[in-house]
PDB file of N, CA and C in Angstrom:
ATOM      1  N   MET C  30      12.558 -73.289   2.114  1.00 46.00           N
ATOM      2  CA  MET C  30      12.476 -71.884   2.432  1.00 46.00           C
ATOM      3  C   MET C  30      13.178 -71.583   3.752  1.00 46.00           C
ATOM      4  N   ALA C  31      13.034 -72.481   4.724  1.00 47.00           N
ATOM      5  CA  ALA C  31      13.657 -72.248   6.022  1.00 47.00           C
ATOM      6  C   ALA C  31      15.171 -72.189   5.891  1.00 47.00           C
ATOM      7  N   SER C  32      15.734 -73.000   5.010  1.00 48.00           N
ATOM      8  CA  SER C  32      17.186 -72.962   4.861  1.00 48.00           C
ATOM      9  C   SER C  32      17.629 -71.636   4.256  1.00 48.00           C
ATOM     10  N   GLY C  33      16.855 -71.068   3.352  1.00 49.00           N
ATOM     11  CA  GLY C  33      17.183 -69.766   2.798  1.00 49.00           C
ATOM     12  C   GLY C  33      17.126 -68.684   3.848  1.00 49.00           C
ATOM     13  N   LEU C  34      16.120 -68.757   4.707  1.00 48.00           N
ATOM     14  CA  LEU C  34      15.995 -67.812   5.808  1.00 48.00           C
ATOM     15  C   LEU C  34      17.164 -67.981   6.757  1.00 48.00           C
ATOM     16  N   ARG C  35      17.493 -69.220   7.054  1.00 48.00           N
ATOM     17  CA  ARG C  35      18.591 -69.510   7.960  1.00 48.00           C
ATOM     18  C   ARG C  35      19.902 -68.976   7.395  1.00 48.00           C
ATOM     19  N   ASP C  36      20.111 -69.104   6.093  1.00 53.00           N
ATOM     20  CA  ASP C  36      21.337 -68.612   5.459  1.00 53.00           C
ATOM     21  C   ASP C  36      21.439 -67.094   5.531  1.00 53.00           C
ATOM     22  N   ALA C  37      20.291 -66.421   5.561  1.00 51.00           N
ATOM     23  CA  ALA C  37      20.283 -64.963   5.581  1.00 51.00           C
ATOM     24  C   ALA C  37      20.512 -64.405   6.985  1.00 51.00           C
ATOM     25  N   LEU C  38      20.377 -65.239   8.009  1.00 48.00           N
ATOM     26  CA  LEU C  38      20.543 -64.779   9.380  1.00 48.00           C
ATOM     27  C   LEU C  38      22.015 -64.697   9.748  1.00 48.00           C
ATOM     28  N   PRO C  39      22.378 -63.777  10.647  1.00 51.00           N
ATOM     29  CA  PRO C  39      23.769 -63.679  11.076  1.00 51.00           C
ATOM     30  C   PRO C  39      24.200 -64.941  11.824  1.00 51.00           C
ATOM     31  N   MET C  40      25.499 -65.163  11.900  1.00 50.00           N
ATOM     32  CA  MET C  40      26.048 -66.364  12.513  1.00 50.00           C
ATOM     33  C   MET C  40      25.661 -66.526  13.974  1.00 50.00           C
ATOM     34  N   GLU C  41      25.506 -65.432  14.737  1.00 53.00           N
ATOM     35  CA  GLU C  41      25.187 -65.567  16.156  1.00 53.00           C
ATOM     36  C   GLU C  41      23.800 -66.155  16.387  1.00 53.00           C
ATOM     37  N   SER C  42      22.988 -66.330  15.361  1.00 48.00           N
ATOM     38  CA  SER C  42      21.670 -66.915  15.534  1.00 48.00           C
ATOM     39  C   SER C  42      21.697 -68.431  15.336  1.00 48.00           C
ATOM     40  N   ALA C  43      22.860 -69.033  15.264  1.00 53.00           N
ATOM     41  CA  ALA C  43      22.983 -70.463  15.023  1.00 53.00           C
ATOM     42  C   ALA C  43      22.174 -71.322  15.994  1.00 53.00           C
ATOM     43  N   PRO C  44      22.046 -70.995  17.301  1.00 57.00           N
ATOM     44  CA  PRO C  44      21.233 -71.829  18.188  1.00 57.00           C
ATOM     45  C   PRO C  44      19.770 -71.908  17.773  1.00 57.00           C
ATOM     46  N   MET C  45      19.285 -70.964  17.007  1.00 56.00           N
ATOM     47  CA  MET C  45      17.901 -70.991  16.551  1.00 56.00           C
ATOM     48  C   MET C  45      17.688 -71.958  15.400  1.00 56.00           C
ATOM     49  N   ASP C  46      18.765 -72.466  14.802  1.00 60.00           N
ATOM     50  CA  ASP C  46      18.631 -73.359  13.657  1.00 60.00           C
ATOM     51  C   ASP C  46      17.678 -74.509  13.947  1.00 60.00           C
ATOM     52  N   ASN C  47      17.798 -75.121  15.111  1.00 64.00           N
ATOM     53  CA  ASN C  47      16.924 -76.239  15.442  1.00 64.00           C
ATOM     54  C   ASN C  47      15.472 -75.807  15.489  1.00 64.00           C
ATOM     55  N   LYS C  48      15.190 -74.627  16.006  1.00 67.00           N
ATOM     56  CA  LYS C  48      13.814 -74.136  16.065  1.00 67.00           C
ATOM     57  C   LYS C  48      13.267 -73.893  14.658  1.00 67.00           C
ATOM     58  N   LEU C  49      14.077 -73.324  13.782  1.00 63.00           N
ATOM     59  CA  LEU C  49      13.618 -73.065  12.416  1.00 63.00           C
ATOM     60  C   LEU C  49      13.339 -74.370  11.689  1.00 63.00           C
ATOM     61  N   ASP C  50      14.110 -75.396  11.972  1.00 64.00           N
ATOM     62  CA  ASP C  50      13.888 -76.688  11.337  1.00 64.00           C
ATOM     63  C   ASP C  50      12.566 -77.307  11.779  1.00 64.00           C
ATOM     64  N   GLN C  51      12.113 -76.975  12.984  1.00 75.00           N
ATOM     65  CA  GLN C  51      10.903 -77.566  13.527  1.00 75.00           C
ATOM     66  C   GLN C  51       9.638 -76.814  13.106  1.00 75.00           C
ATOM     67  N   ILE C  52       9.770 -75.617  12.581  1.00 85.00           N
ATOM     68  CA  ILE C  52       8.605 -74.822  12.188  1.00 85.00           C
ATOM     69  C   ILE C  52       8.211 -75.193  10.759  1.00 85.00           C
ATOM     70  N   ARG C  53       6.982 -75.660  10.608  1.00 92.00           N
ATOM     71  CA  ARG C  53       6.442 -75.918   9.273  1.00 92.00           C
ATOM     72  C   ARG C  53       5.128 -75.175   9.188  1.00 92.00           C
ATOM     73  N   LEU C  54       5.070 -74.248   8.252  1.00 95.00           N
ATOM     74  CA  LEU C  54       3.864 -73.445   8.050  1.00 95.00           C
ATOM     75  C   LEU C  54       3.093 -73.988   6.857  1.00 95.00           C
ATOM     76  N   LEU C  55       1.807 -74.130   7.037  1.00 97.00           N
ATOM     77  CA  LEU C  55       0.938 -74.629   5.976  1.00 97.00           C
ATOM     78  C   LEU C  55       0.146 -73.481   5.365  1.00 97.00           C
ATOM     79  N   THR C  56      -0.044 -73.526   4.076  1.00 97.00           N
ATOM     80  CA  THR C  56      -0.955 -72.595   3.417  1.00 97.00           C
ATOM     81  C   THR C  56      -2.380 -73.066   3.696  1.00 97.00           C
ATOM     82  N   LEU C  57      -3.349 -72.223   3.405  1.00 97.00           N
ATOM     83  CA  LEU C  57      -4.736 -72.643   3.586  1.00 97.00           C
ATOM     84  C   LEU C  57      -5.066 -73.820   2.666  1.00 97.00           C
ATOM     85  N   ALA C  58      -4.512 -73.821   1.482  1.00 97.00           N
ATOM     86  CA  ALA C  58      -4.763 -74.933   0.555  1.00 97.00           C
ATOM     87  C   ALA C  58      -4.229 -76.249   1.119  1.00 97.00           C
ATOM     88  N   GLU C  59      -3.033 -76.210   1.700  1.00 97.00           N
ATOM     89  CA  GLU C  59      -2.449 -77.421   2.280  1.00 97.00           C
ATOM     90  C   GLU C  59      -3.261 -77.902   3.478  1.00 97.00           C
ATOM     91  N   ALA C  60      -3.644 -76.974   4.352  1.00 97.00           N
ATOM     92  CA  ALA C  60      -4.422 -77.329   5.534  1.00 97.00           C
ATOM     93  C   ALA C  60      -5.804 -77.846   5.129  1.00 97.00           C
ATOM     94  N   ALA C  61      -6.410 -77.211   4.131  1.00 97.00           N
ATOM     95  CA  ALA C  61      -7.727 -77.639   3.659  1.00 97.00           C
ATOM     96  C   ALA C  61      -7.663 -79.061   3.116  1.00 97.00           C
ATOM     97  N   GLU C  62      -6.609 -79.366   2.400  1.00 97.00           N
ATOM     98  CA  GLU C  62      -6.447 -80.711   1.853  1.00 97.00           C
ATOM     99  C   GLU C  62      -6.297 -81.732   2.984  1.00 97.00           C
ATOM    100  N   LEU C  63      -5.501 -81.395   3.990  1.00 96.00           N
ATOM    101  CA  LEU C  63      -5.313 -82.302   5.124  1.00 96.00           C
ATOM    102  C   LEU C  63      -6.621 -82.562   5.871  1.00 96.00           C
ATOM    103  N   LEU C  64      -7.409 -81.495   6.071  1.00 96.00           N
ATOM    104  CA  LEU C  64      -8.658 -81.607   6.822  1.00 96.00           C
ATOM    105  C   LEU C  64      -9.840 -82.027   5.955  1.00 96.00           C
ATOM    106  N   GLN C  65      -9.631 -82.053   4.653  1.00 97.00           N
ATOM    107  CA  GLN C  65     -10.669 -82.390   3.680  1.00 97.00           C
ATOM    108  C   GLN C  65     -11.871 -81.451   3.798  1.00 97.00           C
ATOM    109  N   VAL C  66     -11.555 -80.148   3.854  1.00 97.00           N
ATOM    110  CA  VAL C  66     -12.571 -79.094   3.847  1.00 97.00           C
ATOM    111  C   VAL C  66     -12.154 -78.063   2.801  1.00 97.00           C
ATOM    112  N   SER C  67     -13.041 -77.124   2.528  1.00 98.00           N
ATOM    113  CA  SER C  67     -12.708 -76.083   1.549  1.00 98.00           C
ATOM    114  C   SER C  67     -11.865 -74.986   2.200  1.00 98.00           C
ATOM    115  N   ILE C  68     -11.186 -74.228   1.367  1.00 97.00           N
ATOM    116  CA  ILE C  68     -10.414 -73.077   1.847  1.00 97.00           C
ATOM    117  C   ILE C  68     -11.360 -72.070   2.489  1.00 97.00           C
ATOM    118  N   ARG C  69     -12.523 -71.914   1.905  1.00 98.00           N
ATOM    119  CA  ARG C  69     -13.510 -70.974   2.462  1.00 98.00           C
ATOM    120  C   ARG C  69     -13.929 -71.376   3.877  1.00 98.00           C
ATOM    121  N   THR C  70     -14.087 -72.668   4.105  1.00 97.00           N
ATOM    122  CA  THR C  70     -14.415 -73.156   5.455  1.00 97.00           C
ATOM    123  C   THR C  70     -13.306 -72.792   6.425  1.00 97.00           C
ATOM    124  N   LEU C  71     -12.057 -72.983   6.020  1.00 97.00           N
ATOM    125  CA  LEU C  71     -10.927 -72.605   6.880  1.00 97.00           C
ATOM    126  C   LEU C  71     -10.934 -71.111   7.163  1.00 97.00           C
ATOM    127  N   GLN C  72     -11.213 -70.309   6.158  1.00 97.00           N
ATOM    128  CA  GLN C  72     -11.263 -68.864   6.357  1.00 97.00           C
ATOM    129  C   GLN C  72     -12.325 -68.487   7.385  1.00 97.00           C
ATOM    130  N   ARG C  73     -13.489 -69.126   7.318  1.00 97.00           N
ATOM    131  CA  ARG C  73     -14.549 -68.864   8.302  1.00 97.00           C
ATOM    132  C   ARG C  73     -14.103 -69.278   9.697  1.00 97.00           C
ATOM    133  N   MET C  74     -13.441 -70.416   9.802  1.00 97.00           N
ATOM    134  CA  MET C  74     -12.971 -70.905  11.097  1.00 97.00           C
ATOM    135  C   MET C  74     -11.916 -69.972  11.682  1.00 97.00           C
ATOM    136  N   ILE C  75     -11.057 -69.433  10.838  1.00 97.00           N
ATOM    137  CA  ILE C  75     -10.022 -68.494  11.300  1.00 97.00           C
ATOM    138  C   ILE C  75     -10.666 -67.196  11.768  1.00 97.00           C
ATOM    139  N   ARG C  76     -11.597 -66.668  10.972  1.00 97.00           N
ATOM    140  CA  ARG C  76     -12.270 -65.413  11.347  1.00 97.00           C
ATOM    141  C   ARG C  76     -13.022 -65.546  12.664  1.00 97.00           C
ATOM    142  N   SER C  77     -13.611 -66.707  12.912  1.00 97.00           N
ATOM    143  CA  SER C  77     -14.368 -66.914  14.154  1.00 97.00           C
ATOM    144  C   SER C  77     -13.469 -67.416  15.287  1.00 97.00           C
ATOM    145  N   LYS C  78     -12.163 -67.419  15.033  1.00 96.00           N
ATOM    146  CA  LYS C  78     -11.155 -67.799  16.031  1.00 96.00           C
ATOM    147  C   LYS C  78     -11.294 -69.248  16.503  1.00 96.00           C
ATOM    148  N   LYS C  79     -11.829 -70.107  15.653  1.00 95.00           N
ATOM    149  CA  LYS C  79     -11.931 -71.532  15.975  1.00 95.00           C
ATOM    150  C   LYS C  79     -10.657 -72.277  15.596  1.00 95.00           C
ATOM    151  N   LEU C  80      -9.853 -71.665  14.734  1.00 96.00           N
ATOM    152  CA  LEU C  80      -8.625 -72.293  14.256  1.00 96.00           C
ATOM    153  C   LEU C  80      -7.496 -71.271  14.356  1.00 96.00           C
ATOM    154  N   PRO C  81      -6.368 -71.637  14.992  1.00 95.00           N
ATOM    155  CA  PRO C  81      -5.256 -70.688  15.131  1.00 95.00           C
ATOM    156  C   PRO C  81      -4.526 -70.494  13.797  1.00 95.00           C
ATOM    157  N   ALA C  82      -4.340 -69.236  13.431  1.00 97.00           N
ATOM    158  CA  ALA C  82      -3.639 -68.908  12.179  1.00 97.00           C
ATOM    159  C   ALA C  82      -3.120 -67.480  12.281  1.00 97.00           C
ATOM    160  N   PHE C  83      -2.214 -67.146  11.386  1.00 96.00           N
ATOM    161  CA  PHE C  83      -1.682 -65.788  11.327  1.00 96.00           C
ATOM    162  C   PHE C  83      -1.298 -65.479   9.891  1.00 96.00           C
ATOM    163  N   LYS C  84      -1.116 -64.207   9.618  1.00 96.00           N
ATOM    164  CA  LYS C  84      -0.781 -63.791   8.254  1.00 96.00           C
ATOM    165  C   LYS C  84       0.715 -63.554   8.102  1.00 96.00           C
ATOM    166  N   VAL C  85       1.225 -63.977   6.967  1.00 94.00           N
ATOM    167  CA  VAL C  85       2.598 -63.707   6.560  1.00 94.00           C
ATOM    168  C   VAL C  85       2.502 -63.083   5.177  1.00 94.00           C
ATOM    169  N   GLY C  86       2.881 -61.828   5.079  1.00 95.00           N
ATOM    170  CA  GLY C  86       2.807 -61.140   3.787  1.00 95.00           C
ATOM    171  C   GLY C  86       1.404 -61.111   3.211  1.00 95.00           C
ATOM    172  N   GLY C  87       0.397 -61.012   4.071  1.00 95.00           N
ATOM    173  CA  GLY C  87      -0.981 -60.930   3.606  1.00 95.00           C
ATOM    174  C   GLY C  87      -1.634 -62.275   3.352  1.00 95.00           C
ATOM    175  N   GLN C  88      -0.892 -63.359   3.503  1.00 96.00           N
ATOM    176  CA  GLN C  88      -1.425 -64.702   3.274  1.00 96.00           C
ATOM    177  C   GLN C  88      -1.533 -65.456   4.592  1.00 96.00           C
ATOM    178  N   TRP C  89      -2.640 -66.143   4.805  1.00 97.00           N
ATOM    179  CA  TRP C  89      -2.825 -66.911   6.030  1.00 97.00           C
ATOM    180  C   TRP C  89      -1.890 -68.107   6.061  1.00 97.00           C
ATOM    181  N   ARG C  90      -1.351 -68.372   7.251  1.00 97.00           N
ATOM    182  CA  ARG C  90      -0.514 -69.548   7.484  1.00 97.00           C
ATOM    183  C   ARG C  90      -0.968 -70.212   8.768  1.00 97.00           C
ATOM    184  N   ILE C  91      -0.870 -71.521   8.792  1.00 97.00           N
ATOM    185  CA  ILE C  91      -1.216 -72.302   9.963  1.00 97.00           C
ATOM    186  C   ILE C  91       0.002 -73.140  10.317  1.00 97.00           C
ATOM    187  N   ARG C  92       0.422 -73.051  11.557  1.00 95.00           N
ATOM    188  CA  ARG C  92       1.567 -73.844  11.997  1.00 95.00           C
ATOM    189  C   ARG C  92       1.126 -75.313  12.067  1.00 95.00           C
ATOM    190  N   GLU C  93       1.891 -76.175  11.414  1.00 95.00           N
ATOM    191  CA  GLU C  93       1.529 -77.589  11.346  1.00 95.00           C
ATOM    192  C   GLU C  93       1.339 -78.193  12.744  1.00 95.00           C
ATOM    193  N   SER C  94       2.219 -77.843  13.674  1.00 93.00           N
ATOM    194  CA  SER C  94       2.120 -78.393  15.030  1.00 93.00           C
ATOM    195  C   SER C  94       0.835 -77.925  15.715  1.00 93.00           C
ATOM    196  N   GLN C  95       0.421 -76.680  15.479  1.00 94.00           N
ATOM    197  CA  GLN C  95      -0.825 -76.181  16.070  1.00 94.00           C
ATOM    198  C   GLN C  95      -2.043 -76.858  15.444  1.00 94.00           C
ATOM    199  N   LEU C  96      -1.973 -77.117  14.148  1.00 95.00           N
ATOM    200  CA  LEU C  96      -3.073 -77.806  13.479  1.00 95.00           C
ATOM    201  C   LEU C  96      -3.206 -79.220  14.031  1.00 95.00           C
ATOM    202  N   GLN C  97      -2.089 -79.879  14.240  1.00 94.00           N
ATOM    203  CA  GLN C  97      -2.112 -81.229  14.796  1.00 94.00           C
ATOM    204  C   GLN C  97      -2.723 -81.225  16.205  1.00 94.00           C
ATOM    205  N   GLN C  98      -2.316 -80.247  17.033  1.00 94.00           N
ATOM    206  CA  GLN C  98      -2.888 -80.127  18.383  1.00 94.00           C
ATOM    207  C   GLN C  98      -4.386 -79.855  18.308  1.00 94.00           C
ATOM    208  N   TRP C  99      -4.796 -78.995  17.399  1.00 94.00           N
ATOM    209  CA  TRP C  99      -6.199 -78.644  17.237  1.00 94.00           C
ATOM    210  C   TRP C  99      -7.013 -79.886  16.876  1.00 94.00           C
ATOM    211  N   VAL C 100      -6.500 -80.683  15.950  1.00 94.00           N
ATOM    212  CA  VAL C 100      -7.194 -81.899  15.537  1.00 94.00           C
ATOM    213  C   VAL C 100      -7.289 -82.872  16.716  1.00 94.00           C
ATOM    214  N   GLU C 101      -6.195 -83.040  17.444  1.00 94.00           N
ATOM    215  CA  GLU C 101      -6.192 -83.952  18.587  1.00 94.00           C
ATOM    216  C   GLU C 101      -7.185 -83.508  19.655  1.00 94.00           C
ATOM    217  N   GLN C 102      -7.268 -82.207  19.902  1.00 93.00           N
ATOM    218  CA  GLN C 102      -8.232 -81.691  20.877  1.00 93.00           C
ATOM    219  C   GLN C 102      -9.662 -81.956  20.422  1.00 93.00           C
ATOM    220  N   ARG C 103      -9.905 -81.759  19.144  1.00 91.00           N
ATOM    221  CA  ARG C 103     -11.241 -82.002  18.595  1.00 91.00           C
ATOM    222  C   ARG C 103     -11.592 -83.482  18.685  1.00 91.00           C
ATOM    223  N   GLU C 104     -10.618 -84.337  18.417  1.00 90.00           N
ATOM    224  CA  GLU C 104     -10.863 -85.782  18.504  1.00 90.00           C
ATOM    225  C   GLU C 104     -11.206 -86.192  19.932  1.00 90.00           C
ATOM    226  N   SER C 105     -10.428 -85.702  20.890  1.00 89.00           N
ATOM    227  CA  SER C 105     -10.648 -86.099  22.285  1.00 89.00           C
ATOM    228  C   SER C 105     -11.941 -85.511  22.843  1.00 89.00           C
ATOM    229  N   SER C 106     -12.307 -84.301  22.426  1.00 87.00           N
ATOM    230  CA  SER C 106     -13.538 -83.689  22.947  1.00 87.00           C
ATOM    231  C   SER C 106     -14.776 -84.327  22.333  1.00 87.00           C
ATOM    232  N   SER C 107     -14.660 -84.903  21.154  1.00 80.00           N
ATOM    233  CA  SER C 107     -15.824 -85.518  20.519  1.00 80.00           C
ATOM    234  C   SER C 107     -15.847 -87.034  20.712  1.00 80.00           C
ATOM    235  N   ALA C 108     -14.862 -87.597  21.393  1.00 72.00           N
ATOM    236  CA  ALA C 108     -14.796 -89.046  21.580  1.00 72.00           C
ATOM    237  C   ALA C 108     -15.983 -89.574  22.361  1.00 72.00           C
ATOM    238  N   GLY C 109     -16.488 -88.819  23.324  1.00 68.00           N
ATOM    239  CA  GLY C 109     -17.605 -89.260  24.133  1.00 68.00           C
ATOM    240  C   GLY C 109     -18.964 -88.942  23.547  1.00 68.00           C
ATOM    241  N   GLU C 110     -18.990 -88.157  22.469  1.00 66.00           N
ATOM    242  CA  GLU C 110     -20.259 -87.771  21.861  1.00 66.00           C
ATOM    243  C   GLU C 110     -20.751 -88.857  20.923  1.00 66.00           C
ATOM    244  N   PRO C 111     -22.056 -89.121  20.909  1.00 60.00           N
ATOM    245  CA  PRO C 111     -22.593 -90.130  19.979  1.00 60.00           C
ATOM    246  C   PRO C 111     -22.505 -89.650  18.540  1.00 60.00           C
ATOM    247  N   ASN C 112     -22.274 -90.567  17.646  1.00 54.00           N
ATOM    248  CA  ASN C 112     -22.200 -90.271  16.222  1.00 54.00           C
ATOM    249  C   ASN C 112     -23.611 -90.394  15.640  1.00 54.00           C
ATOM    250  N   ASP C 113     -24.122 -89.354  14.992  1.00 50.00           N
ATOM    251  CA  ASP C 113     -25.483 -89.337  14.469  1.00 50.00           C
ATOM    252  C   ASP C 113     -25.766 -90.517  13.544  1.00 50.00           C
ATOM    253  N   GLU C 114     -24.797 -90.886  12.716  1.00 47.00           N
ATOM    254  CA  GLU C 114     -24.987 -91.973  11.767  1.00 47.00           C
ATOM    255  C   GLU C 114     -25.167 -93.315  12.481  1.00 47.00           C
ATOM    256  N   ASN C 115     -24.448 -93.502  13.570  1.00 45.00           N
ATOM    257  CA  ASN C 115     -24.495 -94.770  14.276  1.00 45.00           C
ATOM    258  C   ASN C 115     -25.629 -94.838  15.289  1.00 45.00           C
ATOM    259  N   ASP C 116     -26.285 -93.720  15.587  1.00 45.00           N
ATOM    260  CA  ASP C 116     -27.359 -93.667  16.566  1.00 45.00           C
ATOM    261  C   ASP C 116     -28.645 -94.273  16.035  1.00 45.00           C
ATOM    262  N   GLN C 117     -28.806 -94.328  14.745  1.00 39.00           N
ATOM    263  CA  GLN C 117     -30.093 -94.753  14.165  1.00 39.00           C
ATOM    264  C   GLN C 117     -30.282 -96.223  14.218  1.00 39.00           C
TER     265      GLN C 117
END
């Protein structure tokens, strides 16, 4: 899809080509599969502003790089917390 968008842009936008190549947008279904949660859970997280997302044509999209950062932040913030399963 990015190449189609890139083809539709005027020639003077050529320096942006690298930026367009780096942008990968995930659908809620794709993000849900990666996180192993339901789409409904993602929708709740987006509404409560716990997960960064935006709409494109009425459909939610999550930037892959932002999702990766979000996961890394969650991992690092919970690294010091005890795991309930292992506490027993």
